PDB file of C-alpha atoms in Angstrom:
ATOM      1  CA  LYS A   1       0.000   0.000   0.000  1.00 63.00           C
ATOM      2  CA  ALA A   2       1.498   3.318  -1.027  1.00 76.00           C
ATOM      3  CA  GLY A   3       2.065   5.888   1.693  1.00 93.00           C
ATOM      4  CA  VAL A   4       1.251   9.567   1.797  1.00 97.00           C
ATOM      5  CA  THR A   5       2.801  11.429  -1.129  1.00 97.00           C
ATOM      6  CA  GLN A   6       3.603  15.110  -0.984  1.00 98.00           C
ATOM      7  CA  THR A   7       4.853  17.175  -3.892  1.00 97.00           C
ATOM      8  CA  PRO A   8       7.071  18.963  -4.414  1.00 97.00           C
ATOM      9  CA  ARG A   9       9.663  18.006  -1.782  1.00 97.00           C
ATOM     10  CA  TYR A  10      11.420  21.364  -1.903  1.00 97.00           C
ATOM     11  CA  LEU A  11      10.362  24.849  -2.942  1.00 97.00           C
ATOM     12  CA  ILE A  12      12.045  28.224  -2.943  1.00 98.00           C
ATOM     13  CA  LYS A  13       9.783  31.233  -3.354  1.00 98.00           C
ATOM     14  CA  THR A  14      10.121  34.997  -3.100  1.00 98.00           C
ATOM     15  CA  ARG A  15       8.237  37.158  -0.616  1.00 98.00           C
ATOM     16  CA  GLY A  16       4.863  38.187  -1.977  1.00 98.00           C
ATOM     17  CA  GLN A  17       4.483  35.178  -4.254  1.00 98.00           C
ATOM     18  CA  GLN A  18       1.953  32.432  -3.748  1.00 98.00           C
ATOM     19  CA  VAL A  19       2.519  28.684  -3.568  1.00 98.00           C
ATOM     20  CA  THR A  20       0.475  25.500  -3.922  1.00 98.00           C
ATOM     21  CA  LEU A  21       1.437  22.241  -2.237  1.00 98.00           C
ATOM     22  CA  SER A  22      -0.084  18.872  -3.034  1.00 98.00           C
ATOM     23  CA  CYS A  23      -0.857  15.781  -0.954  1.00 98.00           C
ATOM     24  CA  SER A  24      -2.107  12.369  -2.044  1.00 98.00           C
ATOM     25  CA  PRO A  25      -3.358  10.365   0.939  1.00 96.00           C
ATOM     26  CA  ILE A  26      -3.204   6.625   1.466  1.00 95.00           C
ATOM     27  CA  SER A  27      -5.655   4.823  -0.775  1.00 94.00           C
ATOM     28  CA  GLY A  28      -9.041   4.601   0.932  1.00 91.00           C
ATOM     29  CA  HIS A  29      -8.330   7.394   3.392  1.00 92.00           C
ATOM     30  CA  ARG A  30     -10.772  10.267   3.252  1.00 92.00           C
ATOM     31  CA  SER A  31      -9.271  12.641   5.802  1.00 92.00           C
ATOM     32  CA  VAL A  32      -6.320  14.881   5.048  1.00 95.00           C
ATOM     33  CA  SER A  33      -4.793  17.271   7.569  1.00 95.00           C
ATOM     34  CA  TRP A  34      -2.066  19.833   7.078  1.00 98.00           C
ATOM     35  CA  TYR A  35       0.538  20.880   9.619  1.00 97.00           C
ATOM     36  CA  GLN A  36       3.319  23.457   9.668  1.00 98.00           C
ATOM     37  CA  GLN A  37       6.572  22.476  11.368  1.00 97.00           C
ATOM     38  CA  THR A  38       9.130  25.080  12.424  1.00 96.00           C
ATOM     39  CA  PRO A  39      11.994  24.897  14.941  1.00 92.00           C
ATOM     40  CA  GLY A  40      10.408  27.579  17.110  1.00 88.00           C
ATOM     41  CA  GLN A  41       6.740  26.630  17.076  1.00 90.00           C
ATOM     42  CA  GLY A  42       6.955  22.900  16.506  1.00 93.00           C
ATOM     43  CA  LEU A  43       4.089  21.139  14.737  1.00 96.00           C
ATOM     44  CA  GLN A  44       1.005  23.298  14.340  1.00 96.00           C
ATOM     45  CA  PHE A  45      -2.347  22.309  12.867  1.00 95.00           C
ATOM     46  CA  LEU A  46      -3.468  24.220   9.776  1.00 97.00           C
ATOM     47  CA  PHE A  47      -6.706  22.523   8.680  1.00 94.00           C
ATOM     48  CA  GLU A  48      -8.398  19.196   8.091  1.00 93.00           C
ATOM     49  CA  TYR A  49     -10.546  18.016   5.198  1.00 94.00           C
ATOM     50  CA  PHE A  50     -12.908  15.070   5.033  1.00 92.00           C
ATOM     51  CA  SER A  51     -14.873  14.197   1.914  1.00 91.00           C
ATOM     52  CA  GLU A  52     -14.075  17.571   0.320  1.00 94.00           C
ATOM     53  CA  THR A  53     -15.285  19.544   3.364  1.00 94.00           C
ATOM     54  CA  GLN A  54     -13.113  21.478   5.765  1.00 94.00           C
ATOM     55  CA  ARG A  55     -13.979  20.143   9.217  1.00 90.00           C
ATOM     56  CA  ASN A  56     -11.578  22.175  11.294  1.00 90.00           C
ATOM     57  CA  LYS A  57      -9.145  25.030  10.968  1.00 93.00           C
ATOM     58  CA  GLY A  58      -6.214  26.088  13.111  1.00 94.00           C
ATOM     59  CA  ASN A  59      -5.114  29.577  14.080  1.00 94.00           C
ATOM     60  CA  PHE A  60      -3.475  30.679  10.861  1.00 97.00           C
ATOM     61  CA  PRO A  61      -4.223  33.786   8.793  1.00 97.00           C
ATOM     62  CA  GLY A  62      -6.518  33.648   5.798  1.00 96.00           C
ATOM     63  CA  ARG A  63      -3.492  33.581   3.485  1.00 98.00           C
ATOM     64  CA  PHE A  64      -3.411  29.864   4.219  1.00 98.00           C
ATOM     65  CA  SER A  65      -6.138  27.939   2.462  1.00 97.00           C
ATOM     66  CA  GLY A  66      -6.788  24.450   1.257  1.00 97.00           C
ATOM     67  CA  ARG A  67      -9.125  22.212  -0.620  1.00 97.00           C
ATOM     68  CA  GLN A  68      -9.804  18.546  -1.173  1.00 97.00           C
ATOM     69  CA  PHE A  69     -10.854  16.852  -4.371  1.00 97.00           C
ATOM     70  CA  SER A  70     -13.282  13.996  -4.897  1.00 96.00           C
ATOM     71  CA  ASN A  71     -10.378  11.502  -5.049  1.00 95.00           C
ATOM     72  CA  SER A  72      -9.287  12.735  -1.574  1.00 95.00           C
ATOM     73  CA  ARG A  73      -6.168  14.437  -2.887  1.00 97.00           C
ATOM     74  CA  SER A  74      -5.633  17.769  -1.196  1.00 98.00           C
ATOM     75  CA  GLU A  75      -3.866  20.999  -1.947  1.00 98.00           C
ATOM     76  CA  MET A  76      -2.917  23.847   0.292  1.00 98.00           C
ATOM     77  CA  ASN A  77      -2.210  27.355  -0.904  1.00 98.00           C
ATOM     78  CA  VAL A  78      -0.311  30.153   0.732  1.00 98.00           C
ATOM     79  CA  SER A  79      -0.706  33.591  -0.785  1.00 96.00           C
ATOM     80  CA  THR A  80       1.433  36.693  -0.312  1.00 97.00           C
ATOM     81  CA  LEU A  81       4.307  34.708   1.150  1.00 98.00           C
ATOM     82  CA  GLU A  82       6.231  36.079   4.115  1.00 98.00           C
ATOM     83  CA  LEU A  83       9.686  35.105   5.357  1.00 97.00           C
ATOM     84  CA  GLY A  84       8.044  33.555   8.406  1.00 97.00           C
ATOM     85  CA  ASP A  85       6.191  31.070   6.218  1.00 98.00           C
ATOM     86  CA  SER A  86       9.435  29.181   5.685  1.00 98.00           C
ATOM     87  CA  ALA A  87       8.762  25.780   7.188  1.00 98.00           C
ATOM     88  CA  LEU A  88       8.234  22.097   6.587  1.00 98.00           C
ATOM     89  CA  TYR A  89       4.616  21.550   5.563  1.00 98.00           C
ATOM     90  CA  LEU A  90       3.324  18.116   6.442  1.00 98.00           C
ATOM     91  CA  CYS A  91       0.247  16.310   5.276  1.00 97.00           C
ATOM     92  CA  ALA A  92      -1.378  13.582   7.372  1.00 95.00           C
ATOM     93  CA  SER A  93      -3.778  10.960   6.076  1.00 94.00           C
ATOM     94  CA  SER A  94      -6.334   8.998   8.066  1.00 91.00           C
ATOM     95  CA  SER A  95      -9.550   7.138   7.416  1.00 85.00           C
ATOM     96  CA  GLY A  96     -11.275   9.785   9.509  1.00 69.00           C
ATOM     97  CA  THR A  97     -14.575   7.961   9.667  1.00 68.00           C
ATOM     98  CA  ALA A  98     -17.064   9.961  11.685  1.00 56.00           C
ATOM     99  CA  ARG A  99     -15.538  10.669  15.100  1.00 55.00           C
ATOM    100  CA  MET A 100     -13.670   7.401  15.383  1.00 58.00           C
ATOM    101  CA  ASN A 101     -10.107   8.031  16.495  1.00 67.00           C
ATOM    102  CA  THR A 102      -7.961   6.627  13.749  1.00 78.00           C
ATOM    103  CA  GLU A 103      -4.256   6.668  13.111  1.00 86.00           C
ATOM    104  CA  ALA A 104      -2.764   9.570  11.212  1.00 90.00           C
ATOM    105  CA  PHE A 105       0.106   8.853   8.821  1.00 94.00           C
ATOM    106  CA  PHE A 106       2.387  11.615   7.605  1.00 96.00           C
ATOM    107  CA  GLY A 107       4.071  12.251   4.305  1.00 97.00           C
ATOM    108  CA  GLN A 108       7.695  13.324   3.910  1.00 96.00           C
ATOM    109  CA  GLY A 109       6.688  16.963   3.808  1.00 97.00           C
ATOM    110  CA  THR A 110       7.377  19.903   1.529  1.00 98.00           C
ATOM    111  CA  ARG A 111      10.239  22.135   2.608  1.00 97.00           C
ATOM    112  CA  LEU A 112       9.270  25.713   1.706  1.00 98.00           C
ATOM    113  CA  THR A 113      11.886  28.434   1.825  1.00 98.00           C
ATOM    114  CA  VAL A 114      10.802  32.041   1.346  1.00 98.00           C
ATOM    115  CA  VAL A 115      13.554  34.470   0.381  1.00 97.00           C
TER     116      VAL A 115
ATOM    117  CA  GLY B   1      -7.526  24.420  23.236  1.00 73.00           C
ATOM    118  CA  GLU B   2      -5.530  21.360  24.180  1.00 85.00           C
ATOM    119  CA  ASN B   3      -2.153  22.092  25.756  1.00 92.00           C
ATOM    120  CA  VAL B   4       0.446  19.323  25.494  1.00 97.00           C
ATOM    121  CA  GLU B   5       3.735  19.453  27.378  1.00 97.00           C
ATOM    122  CA  GLN B   6       6.552  17.002  26.724  1.00 98.00           C
ATOM    123  CA  HIS B   7       9.606  16.217  28.848  1.00 97.00           C
ATOM    124  CA  PRO B   8      12.517  15.979  28.615  1.00 98.00           C
ATOM    125  CA  SER B   9      13.506  18.010  25.573  1.00 97.00           C
ATOM    126  CA  THR B  10      16.728  16.032  25.203  1.00 98.00           C
ATOM    127  CA  LEU B  11      17.627  12.569  26.421  1.00 98.00           C
ATOM    128  CA  SER B  12      20.893  10.693  26.104  1.00 98.00           C
ATOM    129  CA  VAL B  13      21.121   7.000  26.987  1.00 98.00           C
ATOM    130  CA  GLN B  14      23.598   4.222  26.453  1.00 98.00           C
ATOM    131  CA  GLU B  15      22.792   1.424  24.082  1.00 98.00           C
ATOM    132  CA  GLY B  16      20.788  -1.250  25.863  1.00 98.00           C
ATOM    133  CA  ASP B  17      19.351   1.103  28.475  1.00 98.00           C
ATOM    134  CA  SER B  18      15.710   2.150  28.635  1.00 98.00           C
ATOM    135  CA  ALA B  19      14.334   5.563  27.672  1.00 98.00           C
ATOM    136  CA  VAL B  20      11.164   7.175  28.994  1.00 98.00           C
ATOM    137  CA  ILE B  21       9.472  10.279  27.603  1.00 98.00           C
ATOM    138  CA  LYS B  22       6.436  11.815  29.278  1.00 98.00           C
ATOM    139  CA  CYS B  23       3.637  14.044  28.049  1.00 98.00           C
ATOM    140  CA  THR B  24       0.910  15.813  29.954  1.00 98.00           C
ATOM    141  CA  TYR B  25      -2.270  17.195  28.447  1.00 96.00           C
ATOM    142  CA  SER B  26      -4.933  19.590  29.603  1.00 94.00           C
ATOM    143  CA  ASP B  27      -8.268  18.467  28.158  1.00 91.00           C
ATOM    144  CA  SER B  28      -9.778  15.688  30.242  1.00 88.00           C
ATOM    145  CA  ALA B  29     -12.127  14.841  27.333  1.00 87.00           C
ATOM    146  CA  SER B  30      -9.212  13.786  25.100  1.00 89.00           C
ATOM    147  CA  ASN B  31      -9.265  10.070  24.361  1.00 88.00           C
ATOM    148  CA  TYR B  32      -6.661   9.273  21.715  1.00 92.00           C
ATOM    149  CA  PHE B  33      -2.915   9.542  22.196  1.00 95.00           C
ATOM    150  CA  LEU B  34      -0.069   8.927  19.762  1.00 95.00           C
ATOM    151  CA  TRP B  35       3.709   8.830  19.588  1.00 98.00           C
ATOM    152  CA  TYR B  36       5.712   9.720  16.498  1.00 97.00           C
ATOM    153  CA  LYS B  37       9.377   9.295  15.599  1.00 98.00           C
ATOM    154  CA  GLN B  38      10.939  11.781  13.231  1.00 97.00           C
ATOM    155  CA  GLU B  39      14.313  11.245  11.626  1.00 96.00           C
ATOM    156  CA  LEU B  40      16.260  13.986   9.913  1.00 93.00           C
ATOM    157  CA  GLY B  41      14.732  14.970   6.596  1.00 89.00           C
ATOM    158  CA  LYS B  42      11.676  12.773   7.027  1.00 93.00           C
ATOM    159  CA  GLY B  43       8.083  13.167   8.105  1.00 95.00           C
ATOM    160  CA  PRO B  44       6.894  11.899  11.507  1.00 96.00           C
ATOM    161  CA  GLN B  45       6.397   8.146  11.648  1.00 96.00           C
ATOM    162  CA  LEU B  46       3.646   6.749  13.877  1.00 95.00           C
ATOM    163  CA  ILE B  47       5.210   4.247  16.257  1.00 97.00           C
ATOM    164  CA  ILE B  48       2.444   3.540  18.752  1.00 96.00           C
ATOM    165  CA  ASP B  49      -0.958   4.829  19.815  1.00 94.00           C
ATOM    166  CA  ILE B  50      -3.403   4.241  22.636  1.00 94.00           C
ATOM    167  CA  ARG B  51      -7.057   4.898  23.247  1.00 90.00           C
ATOM    168  CA  SER B  52      -8.412   6.007  26.585  1.00 83.00           C
ATOM    169  CA  ASN B  53     -10.108   2.714  27.412  1.00 81.00           C
ATOM    170  CA  VAL B  54      -6.670   1.091  27.640  1.00 82.00           C
ATOM    171  CA  GLY B  55      -3.983   1.737  30.259  1.00 92.00           C
ATOM    172  CA  GLU B  56      -0.991   0.246  28.481  1.00 95.00           C
ATOM    173  CA  LYS B  57      -0.033  -0.985  25.042  1.00 95.00           C
ATOM    174  CA  LYS B  58       3.140  -2.753  23.933  1.00 97.00           C
ATOM    175  CA  ASP B  59       4.743  -3.394  20.590  1.00 95.00           C
ATOM    176  CA  GLN B  60       8.035  -5.242  20.901  1.00 96.00           C
ATOM    177  CA  ARG B  61      10.516  -2.823  22.530  1.00 97.00           C
ATOM    178  CA  ILE B  62       8.055   0.071  22.609  1.00 98.00           C
ATOM    179  CA  ALA B  63       5.255   0.660  25.088  1.00 98.00           C
ATOM    180  CA  VAL B  64       2.885   3.485  25.928  1.00 98.00           C
ATOM    181  CA  THR B  65       1.213   3.940  29.299  1.00 97.00           C
ATOM    182  CA  LEU B  66      -1.742   6.198  29.941  1.00 96.00           C
ATOM    183  CA  ASN B  67      -2.938   7.706  33.211  1.00 95.00           C
ATOM    184  CA  LYS B  68      -6.198   9.494  32.468  1.00 92.00           C
ATOM    185  CA  THR B  69      -6.691  10.632  36.046  1.00 93.00           C
ATOM    186  CA  ALA B  70      -3.378  12.445  36.079  1.00 94.00           C
ATOM    187  CA  LYS B  71      -3.685  13.379  32.384  1.00 95.00           C
ATOM    188  CA  HIS B  72      -0.344  12.065  31.276  1.00 96.00           C
ATOM    189  CA  PHE B  73       1.006   9.368  29.015  1.00 97.00           C
ATOM    190  CA  SER B  74       4.514   8.046  28.524  1.00 98.00           C
ATOM    191  CA  LEU B  75       6.610   6.351  25.871  1.00 98.00           C
ATOM    192  CA  HIS B  76       8.907   3.577  27.037  1.00 98.00           C
ATOM    193  CA  ILE B  77      11.672   2.214  24.822  1.00 98.00           C
ATOM    194  CA  THR B  78      13.580  -0.778  26.175  1.00 98.00           C
ATOM    195  CA  GLU B  79      16.915  -2.185  25.008  1.00 98.00           C
ATOM    196  CA  THR B  80      17.656   0.988  23.064  1.00 98.00           C
ATOM    197  CA  GLN B  81      19.699   0.807  19.884  1.00 97.00           C
ATOM    198  CA  PRO B  82      21.595   3.538  17.986  1.00 96.00           C
ATOM    199  CA  GLU B  83      18.890   3.496  15.302  1.00 97.00           C
ATOM    200  CA  ASP B  84      16.390   4.644  17.942  1.00 98.00           C
ATOM    201  CA  SER B  85      18.159   8.027  17.880  1.00 98.00           C
ATOM    202  CA  ALA B  86      15.637  10.554  16.553  1.00 98.00           C
ATOM    203  CA  VAL B  87      13.169  13.210  17.685  1.00 98.00           C
ATOM    204  CA  TYR B  88      10.051  11.815  19.336  1.00 98.00           C
ATOM    205  CA  PHE B  89       6.752  13.694  19.483  1.00 98.00           C
ATOM    206  CA  CYS B  90       3.679  12.961  21.516  1.00 98.00           C
ATOM    207  CA  ALA B  91       0.288  13.975  20.144  1.00 96.00           C
ATOM    208  CA  VAL B  92      -3.253  14.193  21.456  1.00 95.00           C
ATOM    209  CA  ARG B  93      -6.241  14.245  19.136  1.00 89.00           C
ATOM    210  CA  ASP B  94      -8.843  16.809  20.101  1.00 81.00           C
ATOM    211  CA  SER B  95     -12.568  16.867  19.434  1.00 77.00           C
ATOM    212  CA  GLY B  96     -11.953  18.901  16.275  1.00 73.00           C
ATOM    213  CA  TYR B  97      -9.872  16.135  14.645  1.00 79.00           C
ATOM    214  CA  ALA B  98      -6.619  18.053  15.044  1.00 87.00           C
ATOM    215  CA  LEU B  99      -3.496  16.532  16.551  1.00 92.00           C
ATOM    216  CA  ASN B 100      -1.926  18.669  19.249  1.00 94.00           C
ATOM    217  CA  PHE B 101       1.776  17.968  19.525  1.00 96.00           C
ATOM    218  CA  GLY B 102       4.355  18.270  22.242  1.00 97.00           C
ATOM    219  CA  LYS B 103       7.555  20.160  21.438  1.00 97.00           C
ATOM    220  CA  GLY B 104       9.550  16.979  20.912  1.00 97.00           C
ATOM    221  CA  THR B 105      12.329  15.018  22.627  1.00 98.00           C
ATOM    222  CA  SER B 106      15.669  14.551  20.938  1.00 98.00           C
ATOM    223  CA  LEU B 107      16.839  11.054  21.878  1.00 98.00           C
ATOM    224  CA  LEU B 108      20.475  10.091  21.432  1.00 98.00           C
ATOM    225  CA  VAL B 109      21.518   6.474  21.950  1.00 98.00           C
ATOM    226  CA  THR B 110      25.265   6.119  22.264  1.00 96.00           C
ATOM    227  CA  PRO B 111      27.018   2.814  21.521  1.00 92.00           C
TER     228      PRO B 111
END
């Protein structure tokens, strides 16, 4: 069974630009969550999608957005990039059925550097 | 929101010794707890999880114990090996489906 696939692995962008990151979850998983990892703040929750609907959102500005497609693949977008957006962006996949607590499996992440 | 604290931030043990990492959480309604291992350049890897109706769970050299009354759970690694060296994160799933993470423990196992 293939794992969680995130593309691209590395990105370098300039301040003010926008960026789109992609995540393909484990086959059969319908929940995709996004996290930002930085040395100072650790792992912070961005948002979670289940069956194309955003179920929860963390405390990030509106420049951070996401969506999920009917095949469960998800994208997140960051507009008007700031230097502080440099981070490892991680996608987690889980079956997410109703409120059952299910395991969350992470991809390798996308390393975003804003210059 | 859920507040998760993890201790220690760094831990150095000799090969063959045991390592214990502890996390406390704030929301007494939380009922799902996970431990992840992250190696350099990789995403977090789920190593063990536990639900609140269970007090302890083992998987070979790894175990997790949960004390719901005291609101803490611990990761126990026995017979440590150099390949256990990594950063370990605890996580608690909240009612909004998010995982709330501790700040991580850097474990170094020296031969």
